[in-house]
Coordinates of C-alpha atoms in Angstrom, one line a residue:
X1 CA -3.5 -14.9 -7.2
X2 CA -0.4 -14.8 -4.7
X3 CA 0.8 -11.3 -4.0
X4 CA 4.0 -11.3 -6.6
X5 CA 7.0 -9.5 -6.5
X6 CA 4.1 -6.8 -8.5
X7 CA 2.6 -6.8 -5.8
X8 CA 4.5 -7.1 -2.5
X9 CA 7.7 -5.7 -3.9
X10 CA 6.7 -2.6 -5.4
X11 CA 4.5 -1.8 -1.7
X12 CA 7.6 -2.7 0.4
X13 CA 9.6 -0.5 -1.8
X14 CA 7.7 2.1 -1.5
X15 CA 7.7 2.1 2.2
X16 CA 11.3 1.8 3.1
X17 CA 11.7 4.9 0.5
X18 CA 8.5 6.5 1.9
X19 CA 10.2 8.9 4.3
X20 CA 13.9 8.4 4.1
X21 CA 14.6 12.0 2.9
X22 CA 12.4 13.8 5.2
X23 CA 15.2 15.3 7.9
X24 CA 17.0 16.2 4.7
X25 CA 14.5 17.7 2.9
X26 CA 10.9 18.3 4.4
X27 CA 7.3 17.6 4.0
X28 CA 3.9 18.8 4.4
X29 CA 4.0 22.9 3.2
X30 CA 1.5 25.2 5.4
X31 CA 0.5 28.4 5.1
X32 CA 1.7 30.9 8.2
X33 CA -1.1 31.1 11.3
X34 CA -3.3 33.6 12.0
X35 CA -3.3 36.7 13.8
X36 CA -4.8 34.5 17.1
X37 CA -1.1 32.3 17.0
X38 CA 1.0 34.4 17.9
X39 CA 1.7 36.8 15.4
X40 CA 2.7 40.1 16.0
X41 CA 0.0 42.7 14.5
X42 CA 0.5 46.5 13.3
X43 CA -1.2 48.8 10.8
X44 CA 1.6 51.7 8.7
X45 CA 0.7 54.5 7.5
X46 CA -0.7 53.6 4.4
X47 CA -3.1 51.7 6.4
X48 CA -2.1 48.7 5.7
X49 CA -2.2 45.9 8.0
X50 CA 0.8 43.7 8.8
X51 CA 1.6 40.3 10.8
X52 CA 4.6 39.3 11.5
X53 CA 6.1 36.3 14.2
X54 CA 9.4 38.4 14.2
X55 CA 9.1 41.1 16.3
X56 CA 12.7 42.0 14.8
X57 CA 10.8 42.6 11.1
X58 CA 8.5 45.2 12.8
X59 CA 9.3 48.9 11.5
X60 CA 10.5 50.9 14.9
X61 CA 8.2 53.7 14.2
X62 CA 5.6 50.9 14.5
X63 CA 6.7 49.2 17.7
X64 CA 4.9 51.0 20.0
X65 CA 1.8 50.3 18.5
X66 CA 2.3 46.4 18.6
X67 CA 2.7 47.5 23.0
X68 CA -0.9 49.4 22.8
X69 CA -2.5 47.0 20.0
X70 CA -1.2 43.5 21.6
X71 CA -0.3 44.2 25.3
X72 CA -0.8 40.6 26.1
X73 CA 1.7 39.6 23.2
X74 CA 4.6 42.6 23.5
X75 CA 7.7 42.5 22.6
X76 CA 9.6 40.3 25.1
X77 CA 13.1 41.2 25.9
X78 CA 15.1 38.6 23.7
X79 CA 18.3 40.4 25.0
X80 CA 17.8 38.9 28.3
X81 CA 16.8 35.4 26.7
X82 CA 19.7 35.0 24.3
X83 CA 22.1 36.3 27.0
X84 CA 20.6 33.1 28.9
X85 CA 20.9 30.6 26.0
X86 CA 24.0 31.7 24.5
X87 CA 26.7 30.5 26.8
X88 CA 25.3 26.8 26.6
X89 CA 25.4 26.6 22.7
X90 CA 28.9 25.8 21.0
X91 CA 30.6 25.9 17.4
X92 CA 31.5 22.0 16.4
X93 CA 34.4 21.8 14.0
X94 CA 35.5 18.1 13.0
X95 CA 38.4 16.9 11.2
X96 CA 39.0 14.0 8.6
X97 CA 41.1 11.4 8.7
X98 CA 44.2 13.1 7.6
X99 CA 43.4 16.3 10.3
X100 CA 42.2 18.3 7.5
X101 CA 38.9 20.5 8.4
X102 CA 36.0 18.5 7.3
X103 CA 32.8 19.9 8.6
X104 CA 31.1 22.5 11.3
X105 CA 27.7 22.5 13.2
X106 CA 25.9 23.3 16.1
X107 CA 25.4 22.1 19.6
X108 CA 24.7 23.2 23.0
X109 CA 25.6 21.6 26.5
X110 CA 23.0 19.1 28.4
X111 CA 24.5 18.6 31.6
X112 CA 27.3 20.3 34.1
X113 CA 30.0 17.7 32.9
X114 CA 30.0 19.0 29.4
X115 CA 27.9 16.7 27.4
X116 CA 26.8 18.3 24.3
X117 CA 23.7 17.8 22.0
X118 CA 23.9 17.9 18.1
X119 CA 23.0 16.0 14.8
X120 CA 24.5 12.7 14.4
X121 CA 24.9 13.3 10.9
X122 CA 27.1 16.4 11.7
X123 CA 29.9 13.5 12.5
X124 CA 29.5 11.4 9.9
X125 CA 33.1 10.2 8.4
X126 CA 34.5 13.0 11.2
X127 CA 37.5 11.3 12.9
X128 CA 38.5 13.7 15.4
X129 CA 36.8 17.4 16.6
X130 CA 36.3 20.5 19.1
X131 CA 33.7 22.9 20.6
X132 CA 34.3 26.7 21.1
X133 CA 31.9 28.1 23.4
X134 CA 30.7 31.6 23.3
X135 CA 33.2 33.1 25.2
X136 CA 35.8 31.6 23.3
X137 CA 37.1 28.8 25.2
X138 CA 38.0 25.4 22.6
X139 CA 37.7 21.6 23.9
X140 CA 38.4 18.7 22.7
X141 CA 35.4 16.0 21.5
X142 CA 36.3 13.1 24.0
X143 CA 33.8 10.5 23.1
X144 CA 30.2 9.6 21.5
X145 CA 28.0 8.7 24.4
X146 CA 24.7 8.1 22.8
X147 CA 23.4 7.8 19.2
X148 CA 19.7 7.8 17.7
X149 CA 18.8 4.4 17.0
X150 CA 16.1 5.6 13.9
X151 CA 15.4 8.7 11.9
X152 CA 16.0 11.0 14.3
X153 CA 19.3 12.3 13.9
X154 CA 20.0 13.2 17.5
X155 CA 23.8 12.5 18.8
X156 CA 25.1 12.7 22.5
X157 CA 29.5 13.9 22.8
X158 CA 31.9 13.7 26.0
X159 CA 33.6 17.0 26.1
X160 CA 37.2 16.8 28.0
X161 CA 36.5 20.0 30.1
X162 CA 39.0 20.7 32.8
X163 CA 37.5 20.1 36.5
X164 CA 38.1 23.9 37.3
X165 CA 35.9 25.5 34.4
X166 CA 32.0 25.5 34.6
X167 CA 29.7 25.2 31.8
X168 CA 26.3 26.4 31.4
X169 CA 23.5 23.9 30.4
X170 CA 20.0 23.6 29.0
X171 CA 17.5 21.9 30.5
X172 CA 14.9 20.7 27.9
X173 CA 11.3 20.4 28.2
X174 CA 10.0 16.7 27.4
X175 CA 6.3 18.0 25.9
X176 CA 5.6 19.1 22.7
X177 CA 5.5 22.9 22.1
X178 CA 1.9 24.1 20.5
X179 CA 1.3 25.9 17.3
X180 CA 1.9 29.3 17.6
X181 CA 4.4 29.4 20.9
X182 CA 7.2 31.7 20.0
X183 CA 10.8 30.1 20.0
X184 CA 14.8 31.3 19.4
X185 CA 17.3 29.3 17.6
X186 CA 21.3 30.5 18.5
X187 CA 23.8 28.4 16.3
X188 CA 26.4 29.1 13.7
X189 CA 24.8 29.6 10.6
X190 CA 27.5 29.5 7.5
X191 CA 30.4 30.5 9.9
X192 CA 28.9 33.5 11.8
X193 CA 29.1 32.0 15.0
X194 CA 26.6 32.4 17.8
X195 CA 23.4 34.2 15.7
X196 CA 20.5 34.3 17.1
X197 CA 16.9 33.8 15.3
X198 CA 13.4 34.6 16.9
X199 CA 10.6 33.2 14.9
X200 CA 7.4 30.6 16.2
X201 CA 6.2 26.6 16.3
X202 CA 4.6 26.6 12.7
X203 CA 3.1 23.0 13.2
X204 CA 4.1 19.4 14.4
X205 CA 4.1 17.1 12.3
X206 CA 3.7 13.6 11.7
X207 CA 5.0 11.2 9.0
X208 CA 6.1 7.3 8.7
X209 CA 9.9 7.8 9.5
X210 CA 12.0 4.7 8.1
X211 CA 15.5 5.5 9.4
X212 CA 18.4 6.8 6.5
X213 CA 20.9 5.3 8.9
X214 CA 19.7 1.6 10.6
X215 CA 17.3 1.2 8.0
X216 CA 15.1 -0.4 10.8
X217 CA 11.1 -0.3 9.9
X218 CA 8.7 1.3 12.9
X219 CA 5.6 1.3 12.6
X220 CA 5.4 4.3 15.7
X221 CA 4.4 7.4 14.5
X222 CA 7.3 10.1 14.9
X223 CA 7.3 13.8 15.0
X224 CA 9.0 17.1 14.0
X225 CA 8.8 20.1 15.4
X226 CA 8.0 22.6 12.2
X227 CA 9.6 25.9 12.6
X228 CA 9.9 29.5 11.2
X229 CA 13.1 30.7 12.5
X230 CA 15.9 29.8 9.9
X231 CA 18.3 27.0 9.8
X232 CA 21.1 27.7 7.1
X233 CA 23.9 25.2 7.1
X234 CA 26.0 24.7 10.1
X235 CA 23.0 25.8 12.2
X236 CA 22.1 21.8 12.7
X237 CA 22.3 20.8 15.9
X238 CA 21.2 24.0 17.6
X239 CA 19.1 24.6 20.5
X240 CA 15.3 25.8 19.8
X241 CA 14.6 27.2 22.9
X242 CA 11.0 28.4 24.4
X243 CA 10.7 31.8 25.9
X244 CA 11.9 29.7 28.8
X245 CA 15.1 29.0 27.8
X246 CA 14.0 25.1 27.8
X247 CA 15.0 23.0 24.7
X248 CA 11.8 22.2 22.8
X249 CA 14.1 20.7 20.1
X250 CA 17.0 20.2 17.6
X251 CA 17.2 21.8 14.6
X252 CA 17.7 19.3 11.8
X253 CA 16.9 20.7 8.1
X254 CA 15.0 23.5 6.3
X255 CA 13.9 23.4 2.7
X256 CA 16.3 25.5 0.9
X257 CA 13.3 26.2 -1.8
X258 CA 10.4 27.4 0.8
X259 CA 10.6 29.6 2.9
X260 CA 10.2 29.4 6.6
X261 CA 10.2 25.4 6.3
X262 CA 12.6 24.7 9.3
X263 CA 12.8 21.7 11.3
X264 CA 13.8 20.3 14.8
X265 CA 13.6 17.0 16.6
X266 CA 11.5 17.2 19.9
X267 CA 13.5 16.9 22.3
X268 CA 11.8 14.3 24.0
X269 CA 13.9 11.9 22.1
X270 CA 17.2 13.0 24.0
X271 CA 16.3 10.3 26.5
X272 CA 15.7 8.2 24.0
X273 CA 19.4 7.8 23.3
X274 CA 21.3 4.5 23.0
X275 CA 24.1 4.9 25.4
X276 CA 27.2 4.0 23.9
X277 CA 31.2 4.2 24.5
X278 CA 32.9 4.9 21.2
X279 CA 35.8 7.6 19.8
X280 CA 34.7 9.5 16.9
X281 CA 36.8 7.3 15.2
X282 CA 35.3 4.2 16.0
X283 CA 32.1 5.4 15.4
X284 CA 33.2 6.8 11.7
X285 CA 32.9 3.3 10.6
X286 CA 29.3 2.6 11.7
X287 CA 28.0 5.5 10.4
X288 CA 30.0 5.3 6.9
X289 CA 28.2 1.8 6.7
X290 CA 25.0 3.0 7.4
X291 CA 25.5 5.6 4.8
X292 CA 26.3 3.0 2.5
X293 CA 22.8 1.6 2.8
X294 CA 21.3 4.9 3.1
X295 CA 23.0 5.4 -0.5
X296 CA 21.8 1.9 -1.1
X297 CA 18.4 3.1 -0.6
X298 CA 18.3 5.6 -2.8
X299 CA 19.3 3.2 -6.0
X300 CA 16.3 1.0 -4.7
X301 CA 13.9 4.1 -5.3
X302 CA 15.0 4.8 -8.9
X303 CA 15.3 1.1 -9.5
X304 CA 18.8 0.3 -9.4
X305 CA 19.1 -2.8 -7.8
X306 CA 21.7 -4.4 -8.7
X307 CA 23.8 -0.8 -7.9
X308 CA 22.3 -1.0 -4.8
X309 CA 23.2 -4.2 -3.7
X310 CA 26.7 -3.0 -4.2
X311 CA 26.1 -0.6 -1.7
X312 CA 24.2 -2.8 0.9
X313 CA 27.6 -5.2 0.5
X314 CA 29.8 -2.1 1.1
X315 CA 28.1 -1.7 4.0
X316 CA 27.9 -5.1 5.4
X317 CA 31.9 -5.1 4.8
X318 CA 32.4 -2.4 7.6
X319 CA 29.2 -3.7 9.6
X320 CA 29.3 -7.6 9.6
X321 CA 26.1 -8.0 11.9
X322 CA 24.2 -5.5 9.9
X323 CA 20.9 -7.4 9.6
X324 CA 19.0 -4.6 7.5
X325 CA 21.6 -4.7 4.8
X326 CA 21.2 -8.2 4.5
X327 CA 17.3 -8.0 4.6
X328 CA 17.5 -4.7 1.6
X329 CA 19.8 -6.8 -0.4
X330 CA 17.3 -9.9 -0.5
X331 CA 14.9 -7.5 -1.2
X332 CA 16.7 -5.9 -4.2
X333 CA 17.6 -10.0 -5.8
X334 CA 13.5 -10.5 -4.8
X335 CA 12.8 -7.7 -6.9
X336 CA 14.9 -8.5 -9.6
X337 CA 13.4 -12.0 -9.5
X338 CA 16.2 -14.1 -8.5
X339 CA 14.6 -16.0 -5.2
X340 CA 17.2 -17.9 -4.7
X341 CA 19.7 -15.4 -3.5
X342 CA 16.8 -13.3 -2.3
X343 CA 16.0 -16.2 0.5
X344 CA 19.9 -16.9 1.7
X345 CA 19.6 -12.8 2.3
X346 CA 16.5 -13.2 4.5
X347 CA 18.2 -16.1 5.8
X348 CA 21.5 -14.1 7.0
X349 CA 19.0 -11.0 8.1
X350 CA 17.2 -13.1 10.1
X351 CA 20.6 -15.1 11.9
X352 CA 21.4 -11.6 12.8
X353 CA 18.3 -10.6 14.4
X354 CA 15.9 -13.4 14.6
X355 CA 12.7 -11.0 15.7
X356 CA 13.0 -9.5 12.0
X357 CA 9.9 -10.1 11.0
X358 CA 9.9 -8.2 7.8
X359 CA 12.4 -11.0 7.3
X360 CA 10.5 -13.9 8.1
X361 CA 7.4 -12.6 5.5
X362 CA 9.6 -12.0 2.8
X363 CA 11.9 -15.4 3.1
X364 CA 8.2 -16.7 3.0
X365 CA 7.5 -14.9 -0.3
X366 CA 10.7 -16.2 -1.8
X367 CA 9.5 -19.7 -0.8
X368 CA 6.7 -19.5 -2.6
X369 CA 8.4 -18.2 -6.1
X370 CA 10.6 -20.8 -5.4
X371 CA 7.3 -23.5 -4.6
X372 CA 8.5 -24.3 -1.5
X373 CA 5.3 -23.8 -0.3
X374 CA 5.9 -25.7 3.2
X375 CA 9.1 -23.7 3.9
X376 CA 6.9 -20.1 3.0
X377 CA 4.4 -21.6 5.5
X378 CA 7.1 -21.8 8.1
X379 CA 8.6 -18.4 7.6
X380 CA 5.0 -16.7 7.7
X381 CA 4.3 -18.6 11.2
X382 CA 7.5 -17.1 12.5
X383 CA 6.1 -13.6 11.0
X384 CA 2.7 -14.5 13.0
X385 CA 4.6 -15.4 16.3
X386 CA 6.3 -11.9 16.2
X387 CA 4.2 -9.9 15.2
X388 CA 0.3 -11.0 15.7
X389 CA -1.5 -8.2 14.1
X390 CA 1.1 -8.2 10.4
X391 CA -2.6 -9.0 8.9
X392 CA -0.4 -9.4 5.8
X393 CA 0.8 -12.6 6.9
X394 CA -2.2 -14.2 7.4
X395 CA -2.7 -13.7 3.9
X396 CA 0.2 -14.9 2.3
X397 CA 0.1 -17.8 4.5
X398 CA -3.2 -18.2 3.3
X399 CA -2.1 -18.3 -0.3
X400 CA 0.5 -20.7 0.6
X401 CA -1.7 -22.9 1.9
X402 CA -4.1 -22.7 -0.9
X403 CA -0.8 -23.5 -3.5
X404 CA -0.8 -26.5 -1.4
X405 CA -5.2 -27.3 -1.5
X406 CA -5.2 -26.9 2.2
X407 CA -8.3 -25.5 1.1
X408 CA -9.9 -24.9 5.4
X409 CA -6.8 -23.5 6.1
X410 CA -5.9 -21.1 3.3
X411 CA -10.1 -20.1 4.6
X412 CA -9.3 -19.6 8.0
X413 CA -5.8 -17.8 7.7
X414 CA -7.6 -15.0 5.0
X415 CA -10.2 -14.0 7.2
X416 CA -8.1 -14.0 10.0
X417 CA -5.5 -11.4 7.9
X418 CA -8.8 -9.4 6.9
X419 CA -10.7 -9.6 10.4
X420 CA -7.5 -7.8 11.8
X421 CA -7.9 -4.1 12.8
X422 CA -5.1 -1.6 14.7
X423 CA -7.0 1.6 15.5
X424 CA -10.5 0.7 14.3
X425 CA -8.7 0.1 10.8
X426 CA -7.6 -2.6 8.4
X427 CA -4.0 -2.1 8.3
X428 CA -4.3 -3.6 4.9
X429 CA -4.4 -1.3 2.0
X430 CA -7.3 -1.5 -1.0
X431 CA -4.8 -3.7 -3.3
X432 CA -3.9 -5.8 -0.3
X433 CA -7.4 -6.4 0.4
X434 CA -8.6 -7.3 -2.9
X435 CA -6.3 -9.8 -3.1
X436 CA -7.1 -11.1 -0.3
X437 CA -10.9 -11.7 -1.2
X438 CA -9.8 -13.5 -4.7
X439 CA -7.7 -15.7 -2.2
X440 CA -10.5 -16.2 -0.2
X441 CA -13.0 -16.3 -2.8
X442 CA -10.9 -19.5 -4.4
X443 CA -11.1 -21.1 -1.6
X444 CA -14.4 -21.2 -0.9
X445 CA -15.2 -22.0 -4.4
X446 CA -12.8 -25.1 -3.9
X447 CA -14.5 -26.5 -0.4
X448 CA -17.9 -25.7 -2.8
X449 CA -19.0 -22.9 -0.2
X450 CA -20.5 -21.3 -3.7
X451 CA -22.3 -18.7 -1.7
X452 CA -19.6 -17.8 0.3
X453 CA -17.1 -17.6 -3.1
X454 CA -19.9 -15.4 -4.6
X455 CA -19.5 -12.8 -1.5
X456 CA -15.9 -12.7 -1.9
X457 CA -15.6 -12.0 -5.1
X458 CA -17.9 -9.6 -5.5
X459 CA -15.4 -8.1 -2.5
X460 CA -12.8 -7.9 -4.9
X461 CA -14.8 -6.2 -7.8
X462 CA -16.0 -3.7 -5.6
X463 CA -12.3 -3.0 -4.7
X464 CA -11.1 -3.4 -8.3
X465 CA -14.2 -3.5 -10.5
X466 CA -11.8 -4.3 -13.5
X467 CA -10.1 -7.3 -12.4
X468 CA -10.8 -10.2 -15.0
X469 CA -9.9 -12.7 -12.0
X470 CA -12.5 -11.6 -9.4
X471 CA -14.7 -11.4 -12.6
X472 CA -13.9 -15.1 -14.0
X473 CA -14.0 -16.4 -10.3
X474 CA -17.5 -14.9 -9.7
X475 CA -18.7 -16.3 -13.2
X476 CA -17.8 -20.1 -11.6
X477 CA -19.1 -19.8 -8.5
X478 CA -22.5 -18.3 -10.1
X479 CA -22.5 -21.5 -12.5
X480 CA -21.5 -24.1 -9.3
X481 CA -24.8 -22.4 -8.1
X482 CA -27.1 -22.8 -11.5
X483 CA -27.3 -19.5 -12.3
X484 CA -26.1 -19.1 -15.8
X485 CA -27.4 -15.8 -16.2
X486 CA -25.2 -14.1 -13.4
X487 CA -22.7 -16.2 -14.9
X488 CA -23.5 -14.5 -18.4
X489 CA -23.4 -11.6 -17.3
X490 CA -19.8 -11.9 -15.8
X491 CA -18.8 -13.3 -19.2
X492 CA -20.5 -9.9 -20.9
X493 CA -18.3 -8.3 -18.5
X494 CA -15.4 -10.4 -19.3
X495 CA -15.5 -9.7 -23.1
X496 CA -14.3 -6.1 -22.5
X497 CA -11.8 -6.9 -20.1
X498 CA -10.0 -9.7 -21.2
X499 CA -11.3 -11.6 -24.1
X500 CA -9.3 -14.8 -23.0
X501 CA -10.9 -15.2 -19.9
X502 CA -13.9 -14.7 -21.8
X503 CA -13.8 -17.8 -23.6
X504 CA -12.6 -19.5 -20.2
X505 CA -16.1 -18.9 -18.9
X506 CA -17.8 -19.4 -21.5
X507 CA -16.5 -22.7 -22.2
X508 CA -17.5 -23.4 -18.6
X509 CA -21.2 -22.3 -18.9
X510 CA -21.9 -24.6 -21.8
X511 CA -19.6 -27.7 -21.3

């Protein structure tokens, strides 16, 4: 009743997957706010009655009545606002390896010594690049300062401005924006350079980010900012600026299939940046290896393993201390079944960065296909040590335990893993739990704690009323008690679910 490669695998899988696309392609559709967010109201001639969060798609014959209707909410002077932003945004132009153009983007100046803001996928494979501000002026990209260290796709660049020319900035404000607070966006959408796009905050939301670059698994939640004004390509990276002219974020992605799903990156995280000291160059080889296992990831949702592997060893060949790659590739040989080179995988994951502990539990899971059940013990303590609350754990350690008849232990270590709550919750889900009563309930049965076996089991059924297991492990604890007709029952039961099991029981009742 050990959680099997079934079991764990396909729940792992989905979580590293769960998520991986989202700056790329966007969740969570909602309909537009009311008239109360921020909308712009007005009524044509027809009578009709339109809202609208771009003052820009109201009629002019109707734009003194959005004055007189929504005084409170009139048209602001976005002139005077984009003549503020503008000079801190610049075009990004990078070049390949060979000097030839390779891609353009956004950005927009942070700080009076020219540091500028964009996506850090906006550099990905770039070797060399410069900015063009507004008024025309081109610098060089000196360096990469800071990088994103998870999903959030937020790059810091070292301009080489001469001493003698001044650059405008953006300050940023830290909190997040609320629904309905009207914003601007000024980038470079498809090469026209410098547009500017009024539209409002159409939500925050929230979602279980698993980074497409590091591969690293957080379990904090992480926000984006939800947007109507447009982002087209090579408007990544630009400011989204209140009415302010603070930075509430960066735009990231849009759904090119909806319409008016945008989305930016609080801005919060900009001083969440891992400083660092490396040319574009340099840096080209990191991030080509983390695309590698972002490409990696991919194969492992549709299956392909072993493809995968290939690419989680590409990128371990330009990254050699890349501890996720290692951890992906014993997951893909886990889920293939071969435990063997699954566990040397954990192993070299865990060299890397010993406070893996994803590494730990599933070098522990490998043990125990392999029935090394003391080494799966070992591994699952190092999961406990750094990481308490993993309730999942506790369980497996339980199993392993059990494996071995450590009967009071397997006991303790179960209800421990189902005792554990974050939140007021079980982080466990209902699959995880169910297991977890079987484990418990066979224990019990084997330290002849009947009554305790019946509770657990009936645990399970309620969780998964068709499992012959629970079913079968209920029967014997009901017939270790003397009651053959609950035990008949389960064997009634039993009959329709799995006829072999059946007989199992039966034979048991009347032995």
């Amino acid at each position: 009743m050990i959680t099997k490669s079934e079991e764990g695998g396909k729940k792992m899988k989905q979580k590293i997957a769960n998520y991986i696309l989202i700056l790329f392609m966007g969740v969570f559709l909602q309909s537009y706010q009311n008239a109360d967010s921020g909308l712009y109201k007005y009524v044509d001639k027809n009578g009709v009655v339109h809202f609208t969060d771009q003052l820009s798609q109201v009629p002019e014959e109707y734009q003194n009545q959005i004055k007189q209707t929504n005084p409170e909410k009139g048209p602001l002077d976005y002139k005077e606002l984009v003549k503020k932003v503008e000079p801190a945004v610049v075009y990004i132009e990078t070049c390949d390896k060979e000097k030839q153009f390779f891609h353009q983007c956004s950005g927009f100046f942070i700080s009076s010594n020219g540091d500028v803001i964009t996506n850090r996928h906006c550099l990905e494979d770039a070797y060399s690049g410069i900015i063009k501000t507004s008024d025309g002026k081109i610098y060089p990209i000196k360096q990469i300062v800071g990088v994103s260290q998870k999903g959030e796709d937020i790059i810091r660049i070292s301009v080489d401005i001469p001493p003698s020319d001044k650059v405008k900035y953006l300050s940023f404000n830290p909190s997040l924006p609320e629904k309905g607070e009207r914003i601007l966006v000024i980038g470079n959408p498809l090469g026209l350079e410098f547009t500017a796009s009024e539209g409002m905050v159409s939500g925050i939301r929230v979602s279980d980010i698993r980074d497409p670059y590091t591969c690293t698994f957080s379990e904090e939640e992480d926000k984006l900012i939800q947007i109507s004004a447009p982002i087209s390509h090579g408007s990544s990276g630009s400011p989204v600026v209140n009415l302010k002219g603070e930075v509430l974020g960066v735009a990231v992605s849009s759904i090119e299939e909806g319409q008016n799903l945008n989305f930016a990156v609080p801005s919060y995280y900009i001083n969440k940046l891992q400083p660092v000291n490396k040319s574009l160059s340099e840096l080209a080889g990191i991030i080509s290896a983390e695309q590698s296992c972002y490409d990696g990831l991919q194969d492992i949702d549709h299956g392909k393993y072993e493809d995968a592997i290939k690419k989680f060893n590409s990128a371990i060949d330009s990254k050699p201390d890349y501890a996720e790659a290692y951890f992906l590739i014993g997951f893909c040989y886990y889920s293939l079944g071969n435990y063997k080179k699954a566990a040397e995988a954990y192993k070299n994951a865990i060299r890397i960065n010993p406070e893996l502990y994803v590494g730990h539990s599933y070098l522990g899971l490998a043990y125990v296909e392999l029935d090394q059940f003391d080494n799966a013990i070992k591994a699952f303590n190092n999961t406990i040590r750094i990481k308490p609350d993993y309730a999942k754990a506790y369980i497996w350690s339980g199993a392993a335990h059990l494996m071995l008849k450590k009967y009071k232990e397997s006991k303790d270590l179960v209800e421990k893993g189902i005792s554990i709550k974050i939140n007021g919750k079980s982080p466990l889900s209902d699959d995880d739990l169910q297991g977890a009563y079987l484990l418990l309930g066979e224990a019990n049965l084997n330290l002849s704690n009947y009554q305790e076996a019946v509770s657990a089991y009936k645990q399970a059924i309620k969780l998964n009323p068709k499992d012959p297991y629970a079913h079968l492990g209920l029967g014997k604890a009901y017939i270790s008690l003397g009651d053959v007709k609950s035990a008949l029952a389960e064997y009634k039961i039993l009959e329709e679910l799995d006829k072999n099991k059946a007989e199992e029981l039966f034979k048991q009742i009347y032995k």
